[in-house]
Amino acid sequence: MVKICCIGAGYVGGPTMAVIALKCPFIEVTVVDISVSRINAWNSEQLPIYEPGLEDVVKQCRGKNLFFSCDVEKHVGEADIVFVSVNTPTKTQGLGAGKAADLTYWESAARMIADVSKSDKIVVEKSTVPVKTAEAIEKILTHNSEGINFQILSNPEFLAEGTAIQDLLTPDRVLIGGRETPEGIKAIEKLKNVYANWVPVESILCTNLWSAELSKLAANAFLAQRISSVNAISALCEATGADISEVSHSVGMDSRIGPKFLNASVGFGGSCFQKDILNLVYICECNGLPEVANYWKHVIRINDYQKSRFVNRVVSSMFNTISGKKIAILGFAFKKDTGDTRETPAIDVCKGLLGEKAKLSIYDPQVSADHIERDLSIEKFDWDHPAHLQPMSPTAIKQVSVEWDVYEATKDAHGVCILTEWDEFKKLDFQRIYDDMQKPSFVFDGRNIVDVVQLRRIGFIVYSVGKPLDPWLKDLPAFA
Ligand code: UDX
Ligand code: ADP
């Protein structure tokens, strides 16, 4: 029986291994993590991450051929294939600070693999890493063990949160990069055979190591660039009276462009886009390609601009001051159907509003109060460290309250900001919300999910990203 062990029981490791276990009942899959609370949660009724369909898959396999354990060394030692899916934060100090990936966790995982291995192993990079990481890991492994053969593969994960299980069950492609040596090719074949249990072989792409590593960064950079492109056009729509939904639709009808991933928003978030682009920028700079680095940097600049533009709209609409005013924040997760808040645009928007001395009342169906308060207190880039290294109990921020009821959150508010496109926000009783709010009542829709005409009929002043401006907003002086 082939044994697989995955180091890191996070958003990538957990769901990916659960699906491998489901589709390969003859493989024993163990997911290990240094975080005891995370492993306990994976072994409980309340999984540590919210992902549609995940609970079902875990329940089918857990205890049969899927295990979660803190005994990292034992399971790594026994495995034939070791996936590594640990944190890769952005460096905050020293060389490459603010851009380069911090490979501390990766390196320590590699050293541990070398220490405990008694037999040959295939080591698979699963977490996104800078190009050429495999080479560094290979050196650590081979220089720290004797007589054991390690083959490094890059098998980047393309799943998106909220649709992870579907993405894993029917992936557009599986990418496996390896060394072009006989041993490397054999290792690629072995991993390919695992996926071939449910993925058509023509969708399993085999490349060299560096192509696989770079493909992941490039794919995320292209996706993020699409959103920054549509968001840049959304600003022009507001200035000219065009409607971004109509523009996106027309543009997306061109089969060369395609209709997906063209929704204007308050900005993209998530653990990958910004981090991967910063990585790409750093690699370009290190390779003497400043023009290419600058090109990609602007994708992030537009994203930051979109978030600050949103905050400016709120402030300028409400007579240029929101000091002491209650503002309801609907949605804190970086997108719907996940409780994940890593790099969520809500953090920057909330910080911007707090900087103007607003009082925030936040509601999200999946994110806890502790989580929101921690996110609003930690420094940029500090989120991507194992949970036990993050601040335990941040002092609650006085101007922020977190509500478990959307109507409580909006009661007596001057304005409502919609920052995540949760389906339930489309079905809210806006008449009730309006009746309980201060007047004039404002709605700022950062996700284009409300029916603007209906809300205006109720009496709201409505701003919706990239849509023709409310007459109220049009009369205000332009802002930068
Ligand atoms: C992304 C990639 O899609 C995935 O392939 C990779 O493995 C990890 O990074 P994820 O971060 O989970 O996945 O979510 P994604 O659906 O890509 O959305 C990222 C952000 O872009 C979200 O904040 C989302 O709201 C925003 N977005 C997406 C838009 O603003 N408009 C769109 O049209 C699409
Ligand atoms: P991703 O979104 O890539 O899955 P996460 O941050 O959700 O990232 O998960 C990474 C996991 O890796 C965390 O649960 C963390 O505790 C774990 N981890 C980090 N370093 C190690 C290590 N050396 N051994 C075991 N687990 C580790």
XYZ file of C-alpha atoms and ligand atoms in Angstrom:
541
model
C 0.000 0.000 0.000
C 1.400 3.372 -1.025
C 1.581 5.791 1.898
C 1.159 9.514 1.411
C 1.864 12.074 4.101
C 1.078 15.779 3.777
C 2.853 18.300 6.010
C 0.462 21.202 6.668
C -3.251 20.695 7.373
C -4.410 24.017 5.963
C -6.682 25.214 3.166
C -4.616 23.379 0.561
C -3.348 20.276 2.409
C -6.648 19.334 4.069
C -9.045 19.349 1.087
C -6.443 18.026 -1.393
C -5.580 15.024 0.741
C -9.234 14.354 1.518
C -9.986 14.086 -2.214
C -6.930 11.879 -2.867
C -8.122 9.575 -0.064
C -11.642 9.525 -1.496
C -10.507 8.656 -4.996
C -7.722 6.246 -4.011
C -9.079 3.950 -1.280
C -5.970 1.763 -1.578
C -3.667 4.640 -0.567
C -3.192 5.554 3.099
C -3.189 9.317 3.436
C -2.100 11.084 6.621
C -2.165 14.853 7.067
C 0.183 16.138 9.774
C 0.557 19.556 11.363
C 2.407 21.148 14.268
C -0.800 22.897 15.287
C -2.538 20.624 17.800
C -5.760 22.640 17.684
C -5.926 22.360 13.896
C -5.429 18.585 13.969
C -7.989 18.209 16.762
C -10.455 20.168 14.662
C -9.840 17.959 11.608
C -10.607 14.966 13.840
C -13.796 16.561 15.209
C -17.294 17.370 13.972
C -16.280 21.030 13.435
C -13.625 21.094 10.710
C -11.124 23.963 10.937
C -12.074 25.379 7.537
C -15.421 26.020 5.906
C -15.584 24.637 2.400
C -18.772 23.395 0.691
C -18.717 19.592 0.283
C -15.571 19.087 2.377
C -17.294 17.649 5.433
C -18.934 15.000 3.316
C -15.645 13.867 1.760
C -13.828 13.846 5.115
C -16.591 11.825 6.775
C -16.439 9.195 4.036
C -12.701 8.555 4.452
C -11.636 9.627 7.944
C -10.498 6.655 10.019
C -10.428 4.418 6.922
C -7.622 5.668 4.721
C -7.523 9.333 5.785
C -5.879 10.332 9.066
C -4.972 13.597 10.772
C -2.095 13.555 13.243
C 0.410 15.698 15.135
C 2.992 12.935 15.031
C 4.755 14.612 12.140
C 8.015 12.673 12.249
C 6.484 9.194 12.444
C 4.199 9.680 9.450
C 6.786 11.479 7.323
C 9.264 8.691 8.093
C 6.820 6.008 6.922
C 5.589 7.742 3.752
C 6.558 7.012 0.145
C 5.318 10.396 -1.062
C 5.526 13.509 1.152
C 3.526 16.579 0.131
C 4.679 19.841 1.680
C 1.980 22.433 2.141
C 3.302 24.736 4.845
C 3.105 28.518 5.174
C 5.216 30.675 2.862
C 4.790 34.207 4.265
C 6.190 37.331 2.665
C 9.439 38.423 4.348
C 8.986 41.400 6.635
C 12.665 41.999 7.370
C 16.032 41.855 5.667
C 16.794 41.076 2.049
C 13.661 41.147 -0.113
C 11.446 42.446 2.730
C 7.870 43.099 1.580
C 8.306 40.983 -1.538
C 10.327 37.780 -1.254
C 8.883 34.583 0.200
C 10.092 33.623 3.647
C 11.036 29.966 3.325
C 11.693 29.394 7.034
C 8.830 26.898 7.417
C 9.671 25.151 4.179
C 13.322 24.783 5.114
C 12.541 23.421 8.554
C 10.106 20.915 7.007
C 12.815 19.821 4.543
C 15.404 19.381 7.306
C 12.939 17.320 9.305
C 12.205 15.100 6.281
C 15.941 14.491 5.862
C 16.320 13.674 9.582
C 13.552 11.112 9.816
C 13.822 9.389 6.425
C 15.045 5.806 6.371
C 13.829 5.029 2.832
C 13.709 6.745 -0.584
C 11.003 9.384 -0.919
C 9.280 11.613 -3.387
C 8.925 15.117 -1.918
C 6.204 17.203 -3.538
C 6.016 21.006 -3.380
C 2.363 21.831 -2.951
C 2.410 25.309 -1.425
C 3.295 28.044 -3.896
C 6.987 28.781 -3.709
C 9.376 30.994 -5.650
C 10.892 29.526 -8.786
C 13.999 27.463 -7.975
C 12.859 26.530 -4.465
C 12.971 22.889 -5.484
C 16.676 23.221 -6.178
C 17.297 24.629 -2.688
C 15.190 21.915 -1.062
C 16.998 19.248 -3.063
C 20.315 20.521 -1.678
C 19.043 20.486 1.909
C 17.729 16.941 1.532
C 20.737 15.429 -0.202
C 23.317 17.125 2.044
C 21.559 16.010 5.224
C 20.996 12.342 4.572
C 23.126 9.443 3.466
C 22.229 6.787 0.952
C 18.640 7.925 0.568
C 17.313 9.057 -2.759
C 14.961 12.034 -2.755
C 13.084 13.117 -5.853
C 11.585 16.607 -5.754
C 8.427 17.310 -7.693
C 6.496 20.531 -8.079
C 2.742 19.896 -8.121
C 1.147 23.320 -7.652
C -2.442 23.509 -6.484
C -4.919 25.504 -8.549
C -7.998 25.069 -6.360
C -9.962 28.165 -5.440
C -11.556 28.440 -2.020
C -15.305 28.052 -1.894
C -15.151 25.658 -4.863
C -12.158 23.604 -3.663
C -13.857 20.211 -3.700
C -15.275 20.687 -7.211
C -11.919 22.024 -8.413
C -10.158 18.973 -6.973
C -12.666 16.481 -8.346
C -12.667 17.935 -11.863
C -9.516 20.031 -12.252
C -8.873 21.968 -15.484
C -5.403 20.439 -15.315
C -2.971 18.809 -12.908
C 0.587 20.006 -13.289
C 3.580 17.901 -12.290
C 7.118 19.201 -12.723
C 10.211 17.112 -12.106
C 13.815 16.523 -13.012
C 14.444 15.299 -16.559
C 16.529 12.334 -15.335
C 15.421 8.654 -15.357
C 14.727 8.862 -11.576
C 12.894 12.168 -12.016
C 10.721 10.772 -14.817
C 9.916 7.698 -12.678
C 8.837 9.945 -9.794
C 6.613 12.007 -12.115
C 4.995 8.773 -13.357
C 4.326 7.623 -9.799
C 2.504 10.829 -8.867
C 0.725 10.874 -12.222
C -0.632 7.397 -11.436
C -2.174 8.721 -8.229
C -4.111 11.469 -10.040
C -4.940 9.178 -12.974
C -7.377 7.404 -10.634
C -9.881 10.162 -11.373
C -8.312 12.798 -13.659
C -8.190 12.093 -17.445
C -4.533 11.554 -18.411
C -4.705 14.238 -21.100
C -5.363 16.771 -18.308
C -2.228 15.778 -16.406
C 0.618 17.939 -17.682
C 4.209 16.966 -17.045
C 6.923 19.631 -17.314
C 10.321 20.437 -15.948
C 10.535 21.683 -12.357
C 10.987 25.352 -13.117
C 8.119 25.504 -15.601
C 5.768 24.011 -13.018
C 6.878 26.448 -10.315
C 6.612 29.452 -12.636
C 3.268 28.347 -14.118
C 1.603 28.663 -10.741
C 2.912 32.197 -10.172
C 2.020 33.176 -13.731
C -1.526 31.756 -13.522
C -2.274 33.693 -10.346
C -0.694 36.851 -11.767
C -2.864 36.585 -14.919
C -6.033 36.091 -12.863
C -5.236 39.016 -10.571
C -4.386 41.153 -13.580
C -7.828 40.465 -15.042
C -9.485 41.764 -11.899
C -7.268 44.838 -11.745
C -8.062 45.485 -15.412
C -11.809 45.366 -14.848
C -11.471 47.400 -11.640
C -9.442 50.062 -13.464
C -12.216 50.296 -16.070
C -14.810 50.489 -13.255
C -13.302 53.807 -12.130
C -13.669 55.123 -15.674
C -17.260 53.863 -15.822
C -18.152 55.882 -12.731
C -16.550 58.965 -14.259
C -18.309 58.612 -17.601
C -21.694 57.063 -16.811
C -20.901 53.703 -18.396
C -21.963 50.548 -16.550
C -19.164 48.060 -15.722
C -21.513 45.055 -15.881
C -22.452 45.964 -19.454
C -18.828 46.638 -20.390
C -17.619 43.335 -18.827
C -20.354 41.439 -20.593
C -19.496 42.906 -23.987
C -15.776 42.417 -23.494
C -16.225 38.844 -22.209
C -18.318 37.853 -25.271
C -15.086 37.956 -27.267
C -14.141 34.287 -27.261
C -10.471 35.240 -27.032
C -11.139 36.979 -23.711
C -13.966 34.871 -22.245
C -16.602 35.820 -19.672
C -15.122 34.492 -16.403
C -13.321 36.509 -13.730
C -14.521 39.890 -14.981
C -16.576 41.018 -11.989
C -15.609 44.463 -10.736
C -15.184 44.520 -6.974
C -13.800 46.411 -4.013
C -10.547 44.576 -4.778
C -9.172 41.058 -4.809
C -8.040 39.287 -1.652
C -7.012 35.791 -0.646
C -3.783 34.187 0.403
C -2.330 33.837 -3.085
C -2.743 36.743 -5.490
C -0.801 39.501 -3.769
C 1.808 37.160 -2.307
C 2.463 35.428 -5.607
C 2.719 38.680 -7.559
C 5.149 40.095 -4.999
C 7.173 36.941 -5.427
C 7.098 37.314 -9.185
C 8.193 40.937 -8.862
C 11.091 39.945 -6.621
C 12.240 37.191 -8.957
C 12.135 39.606 -11.912
C 14.171 42.190 -10.001
C 16.719 39.569 -8.971
C 17.048 38.522 -12.599
C 17.670 42.062 -13.843
C 14.199 42.580 -15.316
C 12.952 45.818 -13.672
C 10.491 46.603 -16.504
C 8.777 43.254 -16.083
C 8.765 43.700 -12.294
C 7.147 47.146 -12.628
C 4.508 45.814 -14.993
C 3.276 43.284 -12.397
C 3.640 45.730 -9.486
C 0.895 47.831 -11.030
C -1.617 44.999 -10.717
C -1.245 45.374 -6.939
C -1.252 49.186 -7.116
C -4.618 49.182 -8.882
C -5.951 46.781 -6.281
C -4.849 49.108 -3.464
C -6.301 52.067 -5.393
C -9.646 50.301 -5.700
C -9.847 49.788 -1.937
C -8.921 53.377 -1.093
C -11.280 54.686 -3.801
C -14.089 52.804 -2.049
C -13.229 54.347 1.339
C -13.042 57.808 -0.252
C -16.505 57.304 -1.771
C -17.951 56.483 1.633
C -16.388 59.528 3.274
C -17.111 62.028 0.516
C -20.736 60.863 0.153
C -21.409 61.336 3.835
C -20.594 65.053 3.933
C -16.850 64.397 4.104
C -16.975 63.090 7.647
C -17.794 59.724 9.140
C -16.335 60.543 12.530
C -18.493 58.878 15.222
C -20.970 57.551 12.631
C -21.996 53.912 12.754
C -21.192 52.065 9.542
C -22.329 48.480 9.038
C -19.891 46.168 7.270
C -21.610 43.239 5.605
C -19.103 40.517 4.804
C -15.523 40.193 5.989
C -14.323 37.021 4.204
C -12.283 37.629 1.037
C -15.065 36.047 -1.043
C -18.283 34.144 -0.479
C -18.499 30.523 0.695
C -15.342 30.664 2.775
C -14.497 31.776 6.301
C -11.009 32.740 5.112
C -10.003 36.361 5.650
C -6.401 36.277 4.478
C -5.667 39.550 2.619
C -9.400 40.255 2.454
C -10.128 43.734 1.056
C -12.357 44.184 4.138
C -9.238 44.642 6.289
C -7.970 47.658 4.339
C -11.451 49.135 3.923
C -12.211 48.769 7.661
C -8.820 50.229 8.587
C -9.468 53.137 6.213
C -12.888 53.809 7.785
C -11.454 53.480 11.312
C -8.785 55.981 10.295
C -11.674 58.418 9.661
C -12.965 57.627 13.172
C -16.069 55.719 12.082
C -17.712 53.168 14.392
C -17.933 49.805 12.655
C -20.491 47.103 13.172
C -19.381 44.005 11.289
C -21.399 40.968 10.238
C -20.128 37.911 8.381
C -21.907 34.547 8.396
C -18.659 32.557 8.691
C -16.050 34.719 10.418
C -15.861 34.910 14.211
C -15.426 38.074 16.276
C -11.984 36.937 17.541
C -10.838 36.378 14.026
C -12.009 39.804 12.826
C -10.432 41.584 15.792
C -7.143 39.778 15.266
C -7.148 40.660 11.556
C -7.699 44.326 12.330
C -4.848 44.391 14.848
C -2.002 42.486 13.198
C 0.582 43.985 10.878
C 0.530 43.545 7.094
C 2.072 40.169 6.080
C 1.936 38.777 9.661
C -1.136 36.677 8.876
C 0.780 33.955 7.098
C 2.437 32.364 10.087
C 1.221 29.231 11.867
C -1.681 30.065 14.174
C 0.310 29.493 17.364
C 2.720 32.289 16.382
C -0.036 34.837 15.874
C -1.239 37.140 18.669
C -3.465 35.110 21.006
C -6.006 37.563 22.325
C -5.772 40.962 20.740
C -7.214 43.794 22.713
C -10.596 44.498 21.183
C -10.674 47.658 19.119
C -13.084 50.080 20.784
C -14.733 51.374 17.616
C -15.508 47.870 16.303
C -18.344 45.570 17.259
C -19.073 42.227 15.633
C -22.707 41.156 15.343
C -24.269 37.781 14.628
C -27.384 39.324 13.142
C -27.369 41.440 10.042
C -30.304 43.595 11.209
C -28.523 44.331 14.512
C -25.422 45.343 12.563
C -27.368 47.753 10.353
C -29.656 49.202 13.058
C -29.066 52.954 13.558
C -26.244 52.901 11.014
C -25.659 55.829 8.662
C -24.242 53.617 5.963
C -23.945 49.969 4.915
C -20.872 48.654 3.082
C -21.172 45.300 1.318
C -17.694 43.794 1.101
C -18.358 40.087 0.421
C -20.854 38.731 -2.113
C -22.589 36.263 0.251
C -25.818 34.995 -1.370
C -27.830 35.862 1.745
C -27.114 39.579 1.196
C -29.107 39.439 -2.047
C -32.210 38.385 -0.126
C -32.100 40.915 2.726
C -35.189 42.868 3.740
C -33.808 46.254 2.688
C -37.047 48.043 3.576
C -36.597 46.872 7.203
C -32.931 47.889 7.126
C -33.853 51.325 5.742
C -36.565 51.890 8.347
C -34.062 51.235 11.176
C -31.207 53.361 9.785
C -30.264 57.015 10.218
C -31.323 59.287 7.339
C -30.093 59.868 4.732
C -29.283 56.147 4.491
C -26.412 55.009 2.292
C -25.536 51.648 0.734
C -22.050 51.173 -0.714
C -22.003 47.934 -2.674
C -18.434 46.734 -3.222
C -19.590 43.565 -4.974
C -22.413 44.714 -7.261
C -25.001 42.381 -5.778
C -27.882 44.685 -4.811
C -30.729 45.803 -7.011
C -29.786 49.467 -7.282
C -33.133 50.592 -8.732
C -35.129 48.867 -6.000
C -32.935 50.280 -3.236
C -33.213 53.802 -4.633
C -36.967 53.350 -4.747
C -36.912 52.520 -1.019
C -35.014 55.749 -0.416
C -31.366 54.685 -0.141
C -28.535 56.623 -1.698
C -26.671 53.830 -3.465
C -23.104 53.511 -4.693
C -22.257 50.353 -6.623
C -18.738 49.816 -8.011
C -18.483 50.851 -11.659
C -22.180 51.717 -12.006
C -23.598 55.077 -13.112
C -23.473 57.325 -10.057
C -26.426 58.188 -7.869
C -27.499 61.806 -8.542
C -26.517 62.523 -4.920
C -22.929 61.422 -5.562
C -22.700 63.100 -8.967
C -23.154 66.547 -7.490
C -20.240 66.106 -5.099
C -16.845 67.530 -6.014
C -14.553 64.996 -7.670
C -11.910 63.491 -5.411
C -8.586 61.904 -6.137
C -6.888 31.809 -6.335
C -6.837 31.108 -7.697
O -8.109 31.258 -8.351
C -6.497 29.624 -7.507
O -6.340 29.001 -8.781
C -5.202 29.510 -6.712
O -4.914 28.147 -6.454
C -5.299 30.263 -5.415
O -5.664 31.626 -5.649
P -8.672 31.970 -4.379
O -7.737 32.973 -3.785
O -9.199 30.889 -3.503
O -7.970 31.247 -5.611
O -9.962 32.736 -4.948
P -10.408 33.390 -6.338
O -11.712 32.831 -6.710
O -9.348 33.323 -7.353
O -10.659 34.923 -5.925
C -9.606 35.760 -5.505
C -10.126 37.159 -5.237
O -10.532 37.808 -6.430
C -11.350 37.197 -4.306
O -11.213 38.259 -3.379
C -12.500 37.455 -5.254
O -13.594 38.086 -4.636
C -11.836 38.360 -6.281
N -12.512 38.340 -7.589
C -12.600 37.188 -8.313
C -13.034 39.524 -8.105
O -12.952 40.577 -7.468
N -13.648 39.496 -9.340
C -13.736 38.355 -10.084
O -14.295 38.427 -11.189
C -13.208 37.168 -9.547
P -2.413 26.913 2.799
O -3.491 27.901 2.476
O -1.270 26.961 1.813
O -2.911 25.523 3.018
P -2.243 27.340 5.663
O -1.624 28.489 6.371
O -3.729 27.178 5.737
O -1.730 27.400 4.169
O -1.609 25.973 6.218
C -0.267 25.760 6.464
C -0.152 24.795 7.663
O 1.197 24.348 7.765
C -0.483 25.429 9.032
O -1.555 24.734 9.625
C 0.828 25.277 9.856
O 0.591 24.992 11.223
C 1.495 24.113 9.134
N 2.954 24.042 9.310
C 3.870 25.016 9.132
N 5.130 24.553 9.349
C 5.000 23.227 9.653
C 5.926 22.149 9.970
N 7.253 22.370 9.985
N 5.428 20.928 10.246
C 4.085 20.699 10.221
N 3.161 21.647 9.924
C 3.604 22.885 9.637
